[in-house]
Short mmCIF file of C-alpha atoms in Angstrom, two decimals:
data_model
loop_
_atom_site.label_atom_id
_atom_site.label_comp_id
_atom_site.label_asym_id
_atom_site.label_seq_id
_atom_site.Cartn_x
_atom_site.Cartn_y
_atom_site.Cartn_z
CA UNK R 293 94.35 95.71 86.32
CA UNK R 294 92.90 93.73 83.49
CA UNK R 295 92.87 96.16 80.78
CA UNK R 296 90.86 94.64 78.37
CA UNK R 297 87.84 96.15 80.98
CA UNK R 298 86.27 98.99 79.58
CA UNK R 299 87.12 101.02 82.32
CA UNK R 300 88.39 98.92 85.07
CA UNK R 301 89.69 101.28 88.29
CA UNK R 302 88.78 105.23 89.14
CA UNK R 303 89.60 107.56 86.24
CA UNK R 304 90.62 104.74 83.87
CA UNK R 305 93.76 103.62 84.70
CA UNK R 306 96.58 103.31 87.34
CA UNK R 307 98.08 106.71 86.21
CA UNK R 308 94.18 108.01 87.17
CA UNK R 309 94.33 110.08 83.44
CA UNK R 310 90.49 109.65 82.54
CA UNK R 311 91.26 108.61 79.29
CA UNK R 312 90.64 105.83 77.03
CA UNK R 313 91.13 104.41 73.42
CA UNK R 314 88.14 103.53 72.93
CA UNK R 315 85.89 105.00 69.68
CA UNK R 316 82.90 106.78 70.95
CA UNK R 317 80.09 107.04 68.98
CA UNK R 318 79.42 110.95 67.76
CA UNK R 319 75.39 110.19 68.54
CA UNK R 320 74.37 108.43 72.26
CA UNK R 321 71.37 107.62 72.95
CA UNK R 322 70.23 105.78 76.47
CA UNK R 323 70.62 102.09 77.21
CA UNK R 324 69.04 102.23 80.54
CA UNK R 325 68.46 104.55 83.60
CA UNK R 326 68.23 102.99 87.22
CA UNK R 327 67.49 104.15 90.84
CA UNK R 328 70.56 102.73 92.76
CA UNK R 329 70.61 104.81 95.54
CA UNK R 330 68.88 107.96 97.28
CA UNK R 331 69.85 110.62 99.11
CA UNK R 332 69.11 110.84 102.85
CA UNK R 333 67.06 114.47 103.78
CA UNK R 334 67.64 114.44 107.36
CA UNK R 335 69.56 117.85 108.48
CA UNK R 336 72.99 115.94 109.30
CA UNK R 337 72.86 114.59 105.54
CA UNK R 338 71.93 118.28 104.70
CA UNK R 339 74.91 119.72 106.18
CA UNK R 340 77.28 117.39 104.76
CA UNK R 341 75.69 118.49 101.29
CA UNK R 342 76.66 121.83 101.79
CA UNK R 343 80.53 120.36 102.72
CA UNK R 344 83.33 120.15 100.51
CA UNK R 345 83.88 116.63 101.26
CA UNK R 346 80.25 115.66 100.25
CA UNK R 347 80.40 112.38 98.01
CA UNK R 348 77.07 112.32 96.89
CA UNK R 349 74.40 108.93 96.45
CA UNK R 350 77.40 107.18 94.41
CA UNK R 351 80.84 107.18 93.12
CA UNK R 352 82.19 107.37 89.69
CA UNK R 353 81.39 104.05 88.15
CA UNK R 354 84.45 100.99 86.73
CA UNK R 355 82.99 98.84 83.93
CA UNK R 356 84.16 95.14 83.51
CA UNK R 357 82.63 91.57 83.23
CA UNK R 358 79.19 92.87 81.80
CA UNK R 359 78.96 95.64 85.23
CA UNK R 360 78.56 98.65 85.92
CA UNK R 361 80.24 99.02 89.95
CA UNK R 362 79.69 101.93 92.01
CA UNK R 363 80.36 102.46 95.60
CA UNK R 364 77.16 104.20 97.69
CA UNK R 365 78.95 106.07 100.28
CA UNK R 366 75.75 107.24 102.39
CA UNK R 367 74.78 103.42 102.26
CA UNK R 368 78.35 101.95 102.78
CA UNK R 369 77.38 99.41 99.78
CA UNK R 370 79.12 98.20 96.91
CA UNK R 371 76.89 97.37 94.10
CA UNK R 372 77.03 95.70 90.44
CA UNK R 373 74.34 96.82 88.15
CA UNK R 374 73.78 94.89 84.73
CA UNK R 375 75.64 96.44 82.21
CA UNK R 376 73.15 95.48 79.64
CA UNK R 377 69.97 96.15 81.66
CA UNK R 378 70.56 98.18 84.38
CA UNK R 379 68.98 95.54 87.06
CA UNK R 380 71.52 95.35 90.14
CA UNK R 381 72.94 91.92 90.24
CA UNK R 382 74.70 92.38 93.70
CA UNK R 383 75.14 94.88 96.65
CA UNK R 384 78.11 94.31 99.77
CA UNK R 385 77.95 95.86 102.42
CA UNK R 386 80.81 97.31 104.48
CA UNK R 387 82.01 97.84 107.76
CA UNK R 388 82.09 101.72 106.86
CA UNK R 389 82.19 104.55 103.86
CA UNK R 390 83.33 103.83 100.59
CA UNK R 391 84.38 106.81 98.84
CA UNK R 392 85.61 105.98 95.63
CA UNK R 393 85.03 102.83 92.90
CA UNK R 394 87.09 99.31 93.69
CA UNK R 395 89.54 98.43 91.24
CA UNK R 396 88.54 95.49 88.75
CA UNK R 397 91.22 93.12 88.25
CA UNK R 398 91.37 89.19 87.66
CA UNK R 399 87.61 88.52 88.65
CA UNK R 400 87.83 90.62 91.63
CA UNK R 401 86.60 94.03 93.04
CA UNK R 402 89.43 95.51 95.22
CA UNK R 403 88.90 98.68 97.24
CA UNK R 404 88.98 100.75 100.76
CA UNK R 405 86.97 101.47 103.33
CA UNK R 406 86.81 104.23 106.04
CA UNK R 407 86.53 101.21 108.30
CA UNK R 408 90.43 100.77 107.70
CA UNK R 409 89.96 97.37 105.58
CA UNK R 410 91.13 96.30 102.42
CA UNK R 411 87.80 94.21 101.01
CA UNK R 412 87.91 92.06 97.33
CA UNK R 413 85.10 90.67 96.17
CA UNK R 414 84.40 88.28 93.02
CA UNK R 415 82.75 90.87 90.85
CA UNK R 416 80.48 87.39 89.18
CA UNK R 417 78.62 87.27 92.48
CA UNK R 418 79.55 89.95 95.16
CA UNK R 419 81.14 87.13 97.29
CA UNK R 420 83.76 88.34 99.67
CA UNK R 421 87.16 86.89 98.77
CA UNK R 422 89.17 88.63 101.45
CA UNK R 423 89.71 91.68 103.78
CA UNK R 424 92.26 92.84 105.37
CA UNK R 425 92.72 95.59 108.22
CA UNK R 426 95.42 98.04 106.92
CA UNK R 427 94.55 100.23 109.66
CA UNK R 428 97.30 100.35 112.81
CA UNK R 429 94.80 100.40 115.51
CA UNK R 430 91.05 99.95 115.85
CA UNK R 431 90.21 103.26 117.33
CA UNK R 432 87.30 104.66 115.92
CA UNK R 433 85.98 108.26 115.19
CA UNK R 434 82.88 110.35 113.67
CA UNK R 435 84.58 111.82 110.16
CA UNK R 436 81.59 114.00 108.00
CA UNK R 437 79.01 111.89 110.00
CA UNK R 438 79.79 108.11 109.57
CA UNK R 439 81.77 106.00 112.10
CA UNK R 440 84.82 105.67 111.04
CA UNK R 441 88.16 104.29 111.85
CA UNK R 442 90.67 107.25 112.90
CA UNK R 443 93.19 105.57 110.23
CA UNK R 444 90.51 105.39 107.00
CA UNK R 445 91.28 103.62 103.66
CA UNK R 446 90.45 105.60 100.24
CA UNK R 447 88.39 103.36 98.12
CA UNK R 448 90.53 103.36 94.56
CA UNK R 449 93.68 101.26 95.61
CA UNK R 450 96.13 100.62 92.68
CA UNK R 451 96.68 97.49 91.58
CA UNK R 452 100.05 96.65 89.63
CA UNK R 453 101.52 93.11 88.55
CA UNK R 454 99.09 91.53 90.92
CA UNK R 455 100.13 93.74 93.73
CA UNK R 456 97.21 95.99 95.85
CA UNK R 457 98.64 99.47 96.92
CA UNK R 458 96.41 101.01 99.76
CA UNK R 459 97.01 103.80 101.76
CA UNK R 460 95.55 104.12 105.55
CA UNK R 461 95.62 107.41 107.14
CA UNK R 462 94.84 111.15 107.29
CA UNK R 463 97.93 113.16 107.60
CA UNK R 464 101.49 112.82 108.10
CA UNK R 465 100.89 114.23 111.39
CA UNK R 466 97.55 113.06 112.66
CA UNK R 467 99.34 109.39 113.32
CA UNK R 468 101.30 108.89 109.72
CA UNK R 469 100.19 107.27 106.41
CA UNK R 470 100.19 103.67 106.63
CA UNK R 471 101.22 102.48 102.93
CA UNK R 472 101.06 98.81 102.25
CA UNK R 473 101.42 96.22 99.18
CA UNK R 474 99.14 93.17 99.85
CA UNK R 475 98.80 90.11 97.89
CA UNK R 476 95.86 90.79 95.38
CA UNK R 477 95.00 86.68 95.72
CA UNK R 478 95.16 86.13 99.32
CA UNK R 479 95.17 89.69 101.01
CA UNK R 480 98.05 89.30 102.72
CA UNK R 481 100.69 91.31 103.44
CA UNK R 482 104.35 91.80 101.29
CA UNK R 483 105.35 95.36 102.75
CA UNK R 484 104.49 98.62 104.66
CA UNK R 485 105.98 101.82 105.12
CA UNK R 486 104.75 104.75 107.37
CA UNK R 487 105.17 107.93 106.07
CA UNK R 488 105.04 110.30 108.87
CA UNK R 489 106.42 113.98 110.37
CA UNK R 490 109.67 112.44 111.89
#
């Protein structure tokens, strides 16, 4: 990842160790505060709430190129909000959940999606650059109340020497873990490996 971003993929780094090197100021005060997304109060939404695997209105947030990018699960948005002001400067929307924050690297927003994709998108604009379906089949599924696919993609891929990691799957039983490397310019495809019960 570029690591002269603040904070540029979930938890920090690659090694996901929620640190930084950064000097923090002993007194904070508030830039900004901004609605980006609500919660939903119908009763499926209110079960989920009460779930384990509830993900809340939106992710952790990655900082880099002057934004603040969260992923809105409920929504199935990605969204840039002005680092400096707080006024959203883009929102994508996907084919499906997002549970986690993309990964900032080389102009781009890199992440997963429960729809089984692989999306990057120029983090200047909210363009898509490429996607790519890292899921083995296109069968679909209802997982904590969204359409899903039955293979879904975790939203903080790791990105290393210009390399995308991304992981589609469940279980090692419920049809394997689908691990691939994919070109971080183009998307496509160097290697996969399924990790699986046999």
């Amino acid at each position: 990842p570029d690591f002269d971003a603040p904070w540029p993929t979930f938890l920090g780094n690659p090694q996901r160790t929620s640190s930084t090197r950064a000097t923090i100021q002993r007194t904070l005060k508030e830039q900004w505060s901004t609605s980006a997304a609500t919660v939903r109060q119908d009763s499926l939404d209110a079960d989920r709430r009460n779930s384990e695997r509830y993900l809340g209105a939106l992710s952790a947030p990655v900082v880099g190129g002057g934004q603040v990018i969260v992923a809105a699960p409920q929504s199935h948005q990605v969204m840039a909000i002005d680092e400096a002001t707080g006024q959203t400067r883009w929102a994508f929307n996907t084919g499906g959940k997002v549970d986690s924050p993309p990964t900032l690297t080389r102009g781009m927003a890199v992440f997963g999606c429960d729809d089984g994709a692989v999306y990057a998108l120029r983090v200047a604009d909210g363009e898509l650059v490429w996607r790519f379906d890292v899921a083995p089949t296109d069968g679909r599924a209802m997982l904590h109340g969204h359409l899903s696919s039955v293979f879904p993609t975790p939203g903080a891929v790791t990105v290393l020497n210009d390399v995308v990691i991304a992981v589609a799957g469940q279980h090692t039983d419920l049809g394997g873990l689908h691990v691939w490397s994919l070109d971080l310019n183009t998307g496509q495809p160097r290697a996969r490996r399924v990790l699986d019960m046999n």
